[in-house]
């Protein structure tokens, strides 16, 4: 039940349903969330709101909140019967080591993949996308990227031979979040772009599987069907209360191209928003580096080189270059060959020198054997000259499994 209350009645444990005005007029990234800390109440009070709406089905009611509301981050029931702890996302995440963040990132990827799969099923049945289910997952991804972007990006890069359909949305969400952060966009914009990234292909749920996953070339008629997905997705999401215009714009415009040859609007470059241009770049990058039933994924380095070519006409040149500065010339999760003949997986970037990331070496191409894994920071003074990167490699060529060596000393 939705109730309007005075700000003085707001307590931890209540579920905020709506603040007056739109999401840009208050200090939170979302309009609706569980009040989990006194800090949330203080922020709402400081923002000058005197009344607000709560949802008593998702959180505590006025007369019980004072008894139920305990300390910070108290868990409360959600509309789905589970118990979760939610808090507004901020840009105050504490940086985390790669090994600490990897464990969280693994869980986040499986949660997000399951969510995208469930949402596709729901919209096929004519159900509305429930923002309450999407927001905590996006918050988790944004938080992980802010703590250490390498963890999610390494794992997602190495999972690209798995199920593309749903992982692609998770990949676009994580990459777009990292991209927004790296070009200095605000917390709100980054969060809503991440949300748009996760939902951008929701319209594909309306496309028959035999067309969507057809091995081989699509006929013109089949491609015309594929081209309906941005507008179909936009129509599905436009019915979702509280969804930001940013997420809607990304959904509708991620296939527009700067030369006016995109779809659905064939918009010329100047009429495409910056975020839609960024989403297009991330979408293309994730697609061409993924293994599909009808093509082998490119190495990340080759994909970026290809995208620089396309940036002359189709993709925004300025944004492609910014994207490369964000993910590196040899992105995290790439397999690279060192001058010494060793193969390694890139696990961390060096923002000062994109040619010298940190690499976990594990294979010697000269002896064609696995070697004792070792982590090498190519920028460190201790790294010998012969340890520079010679080229990107495709794992299939050497029949190696880089995902086993993301955590040195913890091979599985
Ligand atoms: Fe798409």
XYZ file of C-alpha atoms and ligand atoms in Angstrom:
413
model
C 0.000 0.000 0.000
C 1.332 3.453 -0.909
C 1.155 5.990 1.938
C 2.101 9.646 2.045
C 3.987 10.492 5.238
C 5.723 13.469 6.811
C 9.513 13.436 6.702
C 9.522 13.312 10.532
C 7.822 9.887 10.323
C 10.491 8.371 8.074
C 12.384 5.492 9.712
C 14.940 2.853 8.813
C 13.128 -0.152 7.375
C 10.605 1.850 5.352
C 10.574 1.494 1.577
C 10.679 4.860 -0.163
C 8.208 4.736 -3.046
C 8.525 8.279 -4.367
C 10.032 11.650 -3.680
C 8.458 14.745 -5.195
C 10.040 15.708 -8.528
C 12.135 13.511 -10.762
C 15.282 11.516 -10.041
C 17.592 14.393 -10.956
C 16.266 16.608 -8.172
C 17.508 14.611 -5.186
C 20.802 13.166 -3.984
C 19.928 9.503 -4.617
C 20.512 7.474 -7.706
C 17.097 5.895 -7.476
C 13.631 7.177 -6.750
C 12.576 4.032 -4.882
C 14.641 2.134 -2.371
C 14.751 0.704 1.113
C 15.805 3.118 3.840
C 18.693 1.294 5.446
C 20.584 3.981 7.360
C 20.111 7.228 9.261
C 22.308 8.728 6.543
C 19.502 8.130 3.992
C 17.016 9.981 6.191
C 19.467 12.839 6.715
C 20.056 13.196 2.966
C 16.322 13.314 2.240
C 15.812 15.863 5.014
C 18.761 17.966 3.824
C 17.378 17.937 0.285
C 14.393 19.877 1.615
C 11.614 17.326 1.234
C 8.802 17.592 3.786
C 6.553 14.750 2.586
C 7.150 11.548 0.666
C 5.481 8.283 -0.267
C 6.329 4.898 1.231
C 5.298 1.406 0.093
C 4.191 -0.580 3.130
C 4.189 -3.873 1.215
C 7.920 -3.625 0.589
C 9.004 -2.065 3.865
C 7.852 -1.108 7.311
C 4.668 0.831 7.991
C 4.512 4.036 10.029
C 3.456 2.461 13.296
C 5.834 -0.509 13.137
C 8.909 1.107 11.690
C 10.070 2.590 14.954
C 10.077 -0.893 16.505
C 11.469 -2.697 13.472
C 14.012 -0.110 12.422
C 17.257 -1.121 14.021
C 20.804 -0.356 13.131
C 22.201 0.503 9.766
C 21.793 -1.756 6.757
C 19.047 -3.748 8.357
C 17.689 -6.285 5.922
C 14.026 -6.056 5.020
C 11.656 -8.164 3.002
C 11.298 -7.387 -0.662
C 8.295 -7.795 -2.882
C 9.735 -11.156 -3.938
C 9.868 -12.690 -0.526
C 13.655 -12.695 -0.219
C 15.630 -10.593 2.201
C 18.201 -8.167 0.844
C 20.193 -5.217 2.048
C 19.978 -2.200 -0.191
C 21.570 1.186 -0.051
C 21.784 4.067 -2.502
C 24.907 3.790 -4.637
C 27.467 6.519 -4.179
C 30.916 7.140 -5.586
C 32.479 6.559 -2.208
C 33.268 2.888 -2.709
C 36.569 1.885 -1.146
C 39.048 0.500 -3.689
C 39.487 -3.261 -3.402
C 42.267 -5.608 -4.423
C 41.687 -7.767 -7.466
C 41.570 -10.972 -5.440
C 39.005 -9.521 -3.014
C 36.811 -8.195 -5.807
C 36.976 -11.332 -7.960
C 34.938 -13.339 -5.478
C 32.173 -10.715 -5.444
C 32.318 -10.268 -9.207
C 31.725 -13.983 -9.828
C 28.518 -13.854 -7.777
C 27.407 -10.638 -9.455
C 27.810 -12.082 -12.936
C 25.705 -15.125 -12.186
C 23.030 -12.998 -10.470
C 22.936 -10.557 -13.367
C 22.851 -13.283 -16.015
C 19.971 -15.002 -14.227
C 18.116 -11.699 -13.944
C 18.451 -10.914 -17.659
C 17.251 -14.437 -18.476
C 14.245 -14.044 -16.151
C 13.384 -10.600 -17.509
C 13.375 -11.922 -21.073
C 11.028 -14.680 -19.983
C 8.780 -12.181 -18.178
C 8.446 -9.788 -21.075
C 7.676 -12.702 -23.421
C 4.757 -13.433 -21.120
C 3.668 -9.805 -21.336
C 4.820 -8.895 -17.837
C 6.226 -5.487 -16.973
C 9.939 -5.213 -16.128
C 10.135 -4.807 -12.362
C 12.687 -2.136 -11.554
C 12.951 -3.382 -7.978
C 14.609 -6.555 -9.266
C 16.947 -4.752 -11.651
C 18.218 -1.952 -9.439
C 20.061 -4.013 -6.796
C 21.878 -5.948 -9.532
C 22.940 -2.758 -11.320
C 24.032 -1.275 -7.994
C 26.143 -4.353 -7.403
C 27.808 -4.040 -10.798
C 28.408 -0.284 -10.425
C 29.859 -0.848 -6.954
C 32.191 -3.568 -8.202
C 33.421 -1.434 -11.113
C 34.106 1.418 -8.713
C 36.006 -0.787 -6.262
C 38.122 -2.481 -8.935
C 36.969 -2.555 -12.581
C 39.422 -5.313 -13.503
C 37.553 -8.038 -11.621
C 34.287 -7.911 -13.576
C 35.973 -7.050 -16.860
C 38.477 -9.931 -16.611
C 35.777 -12.462 -15.784
C 33.368 -11.206 -18.434
C 36.078 -11.216 -21.092
C 36.989 -14.800 -20.236
C 33.359 -15.938 -20.214
C 32.705 -14.766 -23.742
C 32.719 -18.265 -25.122
C 29.718 -19.069 -22.914
C 26.118 -18.071 -23.484
C 26.194 -14.797 -25.425
C 22.493 -14.025 -25.293
C 22.334 -13.039 -21.650
C 25.987 -12.407 -20.818
C 26.117 -9.752 -23.524
C 23.748 -7.550 -21.534
C 25.834 -8.027 -18.386
C 28.997 -7.208 -20.353
C 27.495 -4.034 -21.821
C 26.328 -2.968 -18.355
C 29.789 -3.432 -16.811
C 31.715 -1.926 -19.732
C 29.412 1.080 -20.033
C 29.655 1.718 -16.299
C 33.460 1.613 -16.482
C 33.399 3.842 -19.581
C 31.128 6.451 -17.959
C 33.287 6.470 -14.860
C 36.488 6.853 -16.831
C 35.237 9.912 -18.756
C 34.127 11.542 -15.518
C 30.336 11.364 -15.845
C 28.346 11.855 -12.641
C 27.275 9.096 -10.272
C 23.656 9.435 -11.379
C 24.464 9.300 -15.067
C 26.800 6.354 -14.614
C 24.226 4.395 -12.650
C 21.404 5.011 -15.127
C 23.697 4.236 -18.068
C 24.556 0.931 -16.376
C 20.848 0.236 -16.018
C 20.356 1.041 -19.705
C 23.261 -1.259 -20.536
C 21.693 -4.177 -18.726
C 18.298 -3.623 -20.381
C 19.392 -2.347 -23.802
C 18.525 -5.539 -25.715
C 15.353 -6.432 -23.808
C 13.445 -5.937 -27.072
C 15.168 -9.045 -28.462
C 12.851 -11.081 -26.252
C 10.165 -10.372 -28.837
C 12.231 -11.823 -31.709
C 11.826 -15.520 -32.610
C 14.783 -17.672 -31.501
C 15.284 -19.100 -34.975
C 16.094 -15.617 -36.262
C 17.953 -14.376 -33.172
C 20.271 -17.384 -32.992
C 20.358 -18.321 -36.654
C 23.760 -19.718 -37.592
C 24.854 -18.073 -40.793
C 23.782 -15.002 -42.653
C 20.390 -13.409 -42.092
C 18.149 -12.687 -45.042
C 17.111 -9.086 -45.557
C 13.664 -9.896 -44.192
C 15.174 -11.534 -41.100
C 17.461 -8.565 -40.516
C 14.422 -6.287 -40.739
C 12.935 -8.298 -37.862
C 16.154 -7.936 -35.819
C 16.046 -4.205 -36.420
C 12.749 -3.937 -34.561
C 14.353 -4.712 -31.177
C 15.387 -1.177 -30.109
C 11.868 0.186 -30.589
C 10.283 -2.945 -29.094
C 12.558 -2.646 -26.044
C 11.864 1.063 -25.730
C 8.117 0.404 -25.814
C 8.464 -2.257 -23.079
C 10.566 -0.001 -20.868
C 8.538 3.175 -21.448
C 5.768 1.470 -19.428
C 8.050 0.992 -16.403
C 7.403 3.669 -13.782
C 10.510 5.475 -12.593
C 12.887 4.358 -15.353
C 15.258 7.165 -16.290
C 15.328 8.802 -19.744
C 18.991 7.753 -19.992
C 18.135 4.039 -19.931
C 15.318 4.608 -22.453
C 17.618 6.546 -24.779
C 20.297 3.830 -24.662
C 17.709 1.157 -25.413
C 16.259 3.033 -28.372
C 19.481 4.426 -29.850
C 22.301 1.916 -29.334
C 22.210 0.888 -33.010
C 22.262 4.415 -34.421
C 25.500 5.201 -36.280
C 27.311 8.520 -36.771
C 27.061 8.299 -40.579
C 23.264 8.129 -40.405
C 23.155 4.459 -41.461
C 21.997 3.058 -38.149
C 18.551 2.101 -36.957
C 15.763 2.643 -36.017
C 15.946 6.390 -36.711
C 18.941 6.644 -39.092
C 19.855 9.682 -37.014
C 22.853 11.762 -38.102
C 25.761 11.879 -35.630
C 24.951 15.265 -34.077
C 21.464 14.045 -33.169
C 22.708 10.967 -31.302
C 23.284 11.529 -27.587
C 26.732 11.069 -26.094
C 25.543 8.098 -24.027
C 23.966 6.394 -27.025
C 27.285 6.793 -28.886
C 29.119 5.305 -25.904
C 26.604 2.465 -25.650
C 27.036 1.714 -29.366
C 30.801 1.395 -28.916
C 30.488 -0.899 -25.908
C 27.801 -2.974 -27.638
C 29.940 -3.475 -30.746
C 33.057 -4.265 -28.707
C 31.317 -6.881 -26.583
C 29.639 -8.440 -29.626
C 32.739 -8.819 -31.790
C 34.914 -10.138 -28.969
C 32.328 -12.805 -28.085
C 32.194 -16.316 -29.482
C 28.984 -16.797 -31.446
C 27.503 -19.762 -33.178
C 28.416 -18.188 -36.520
C 31.742 -16.457 -35.817
C 34.804 -16.745 -33.655
C 35.356 -13.859 -31.233
C 38.141 -11.406 -32.064
C 40.873 -10.777 -29.562
C 40.157 -7.549 -27.655
C 43.192 -5.819 -29.219
C 42.078 -6.730 -32.761
C 38.540 -5.602 -31.958
C 39.782 -2.197 -30.816
C 41.897 -1.826 -33.980
C 38.825 -2.648 -36.073
C 36.718 -0.169 -34.152
C 39.271 2.579 -34.781
C 38.713 1.925 -38.502
C 34.952 2.091 -38.085
C 35.280 5.262 -36.049
C 36.074 7.114 -39.260
C 32.432 6.794 -40.325
C 30.154 4.797 -38.050
C 31.352 5.157 -34.461
C 32.351 8.379 -32.739
C 36.119 8.659 -33.152
C 36.461 10.733 -30.001
C 34.548 8.174 -27.954
C 36.337 5.127 -29.402
C 39.653 6.676 -28.331
C 38.232 7.429 -24.887
C 37.036 3.825 -24.664
C 40.529 2.523 -25.442
C 41.951 4.777 -22.717
C 39.339 3.249 -20.398
C 39.872 -0.459 -21.050
C 43.456 -0.372 -22.319
C 45.143 -1.484 -25.531
C 45.324 -5.001 -24.083
C 42.119 -5.063 -22.013
C 41.857 -7.016 -18.777
C 41.117 -10.644 -19.599
C 43.180 -10.516 -22.818
C 45.690 -13.220 -23.617
C 49.047 -11.711 -24.599
C 52.406 -13.077 -25.752
C 55.531 -11.659 -24.190
C 58.858 -11.280 -25.957
C 60.215 -14.145 -23.844
C 57.707 -16.504 -25.455
C 55.460 -16.716 -22.421
C 51.693 -16.327 -22.621
C 49.806 -14.504 -19.916
C 46.385 -13.147 -19.096
C 46.099 -9.390 -18.452
C 44.660 -8.848 -14.991
C 45.210 -5.158 -14.213
C 45.642 -2.004 -16.243
C 48.296 0.658 -15.856
C 46.636 4.009 -16.573
C 50.070 5.653 -16.970
C 51.201 3.244 -19.678
C 48.593 1.174 -21.513
C 51.323 -1.040 -23.006
C 52.457 -2.187 -19.576
C 49.593 -3.824 -17.692
C 49.993 -6.531 -15.038
C 50.007 -10.024 -16.547
C 49.738 -13.504 -15.059
C 52.032 -15.675 -17.181
C 51.306 -19.420 -17.315
C 52.395 -20.951 -20.637
C 55.548 -21.113 -22.739
C 55.000 -21.229 -26.498
C 58.587 -22.375 -27.132
C 58.141 -25.576 -25.135
C 54.348 -25.639 -25.733
C 53.802 -26.372 -22.030
C 52.225 -24.806 -19.013
C 54.719 -23.186 -16.638
C 54.573 -22.165 -12.992
C 52.185 -19.164 -12.942
C 53.725 -15.826 -12.073
C 52.297 -12.322 -11.775
C 54.349 -9.680 -13.578
C 53.777 -5.929 -13.425
C 55.298 -4.915 -16.740
C 55.721 -1.339 -15.531
C 57.699 -2.264 -12.444
C 61.404 -1.535 -12.444
C 62.016 -5.223 -11.747
C 60.390 -6.359 -14.994
C 63.115 -7.197 -17.441
C 63.068 -5.679 -20.902
C 62.311 -9.052 -22.498
C 58.962 -9.125 -20.716
C 57.285 -6.555 -22.965
C 54.090 -7.500 -24.803
C 54.676 -8.598 -28.392
C 51.077 -9.207 -29.470
C 47.616 -10.314 -28.468
C 46.896 -14.020 -28.857
C 43.783 -16.096 -29.285
C 43.454 -18.777 -26.560
C 42.166 -21.309 -29.134
C 45.401 -21.088 -31.069
C 47.350 -22.470 -28.111
C 44.466 -24.478 -26.658
C 44.949 -22.756 -23.290
C 42.415 -21.714 -20.678
C 43.371 -18.261 -19.352
C 40.444 -18.210 -16.893
C 42.339 -20.746 -14.756
C 45.133 -18.239 -14.151
C 43.329 -15.061 -13.137
C 44.241 -15.777 -9.546
C 47.859 -16.847 -9.474
C 48.382 -19.703 -7.063
C 44.700 -20.595 -7.124
C 44.437 -22.706 -10.226
C 41.224 -24.674 -10.595
Fe 20.887 -4.338 -29.743
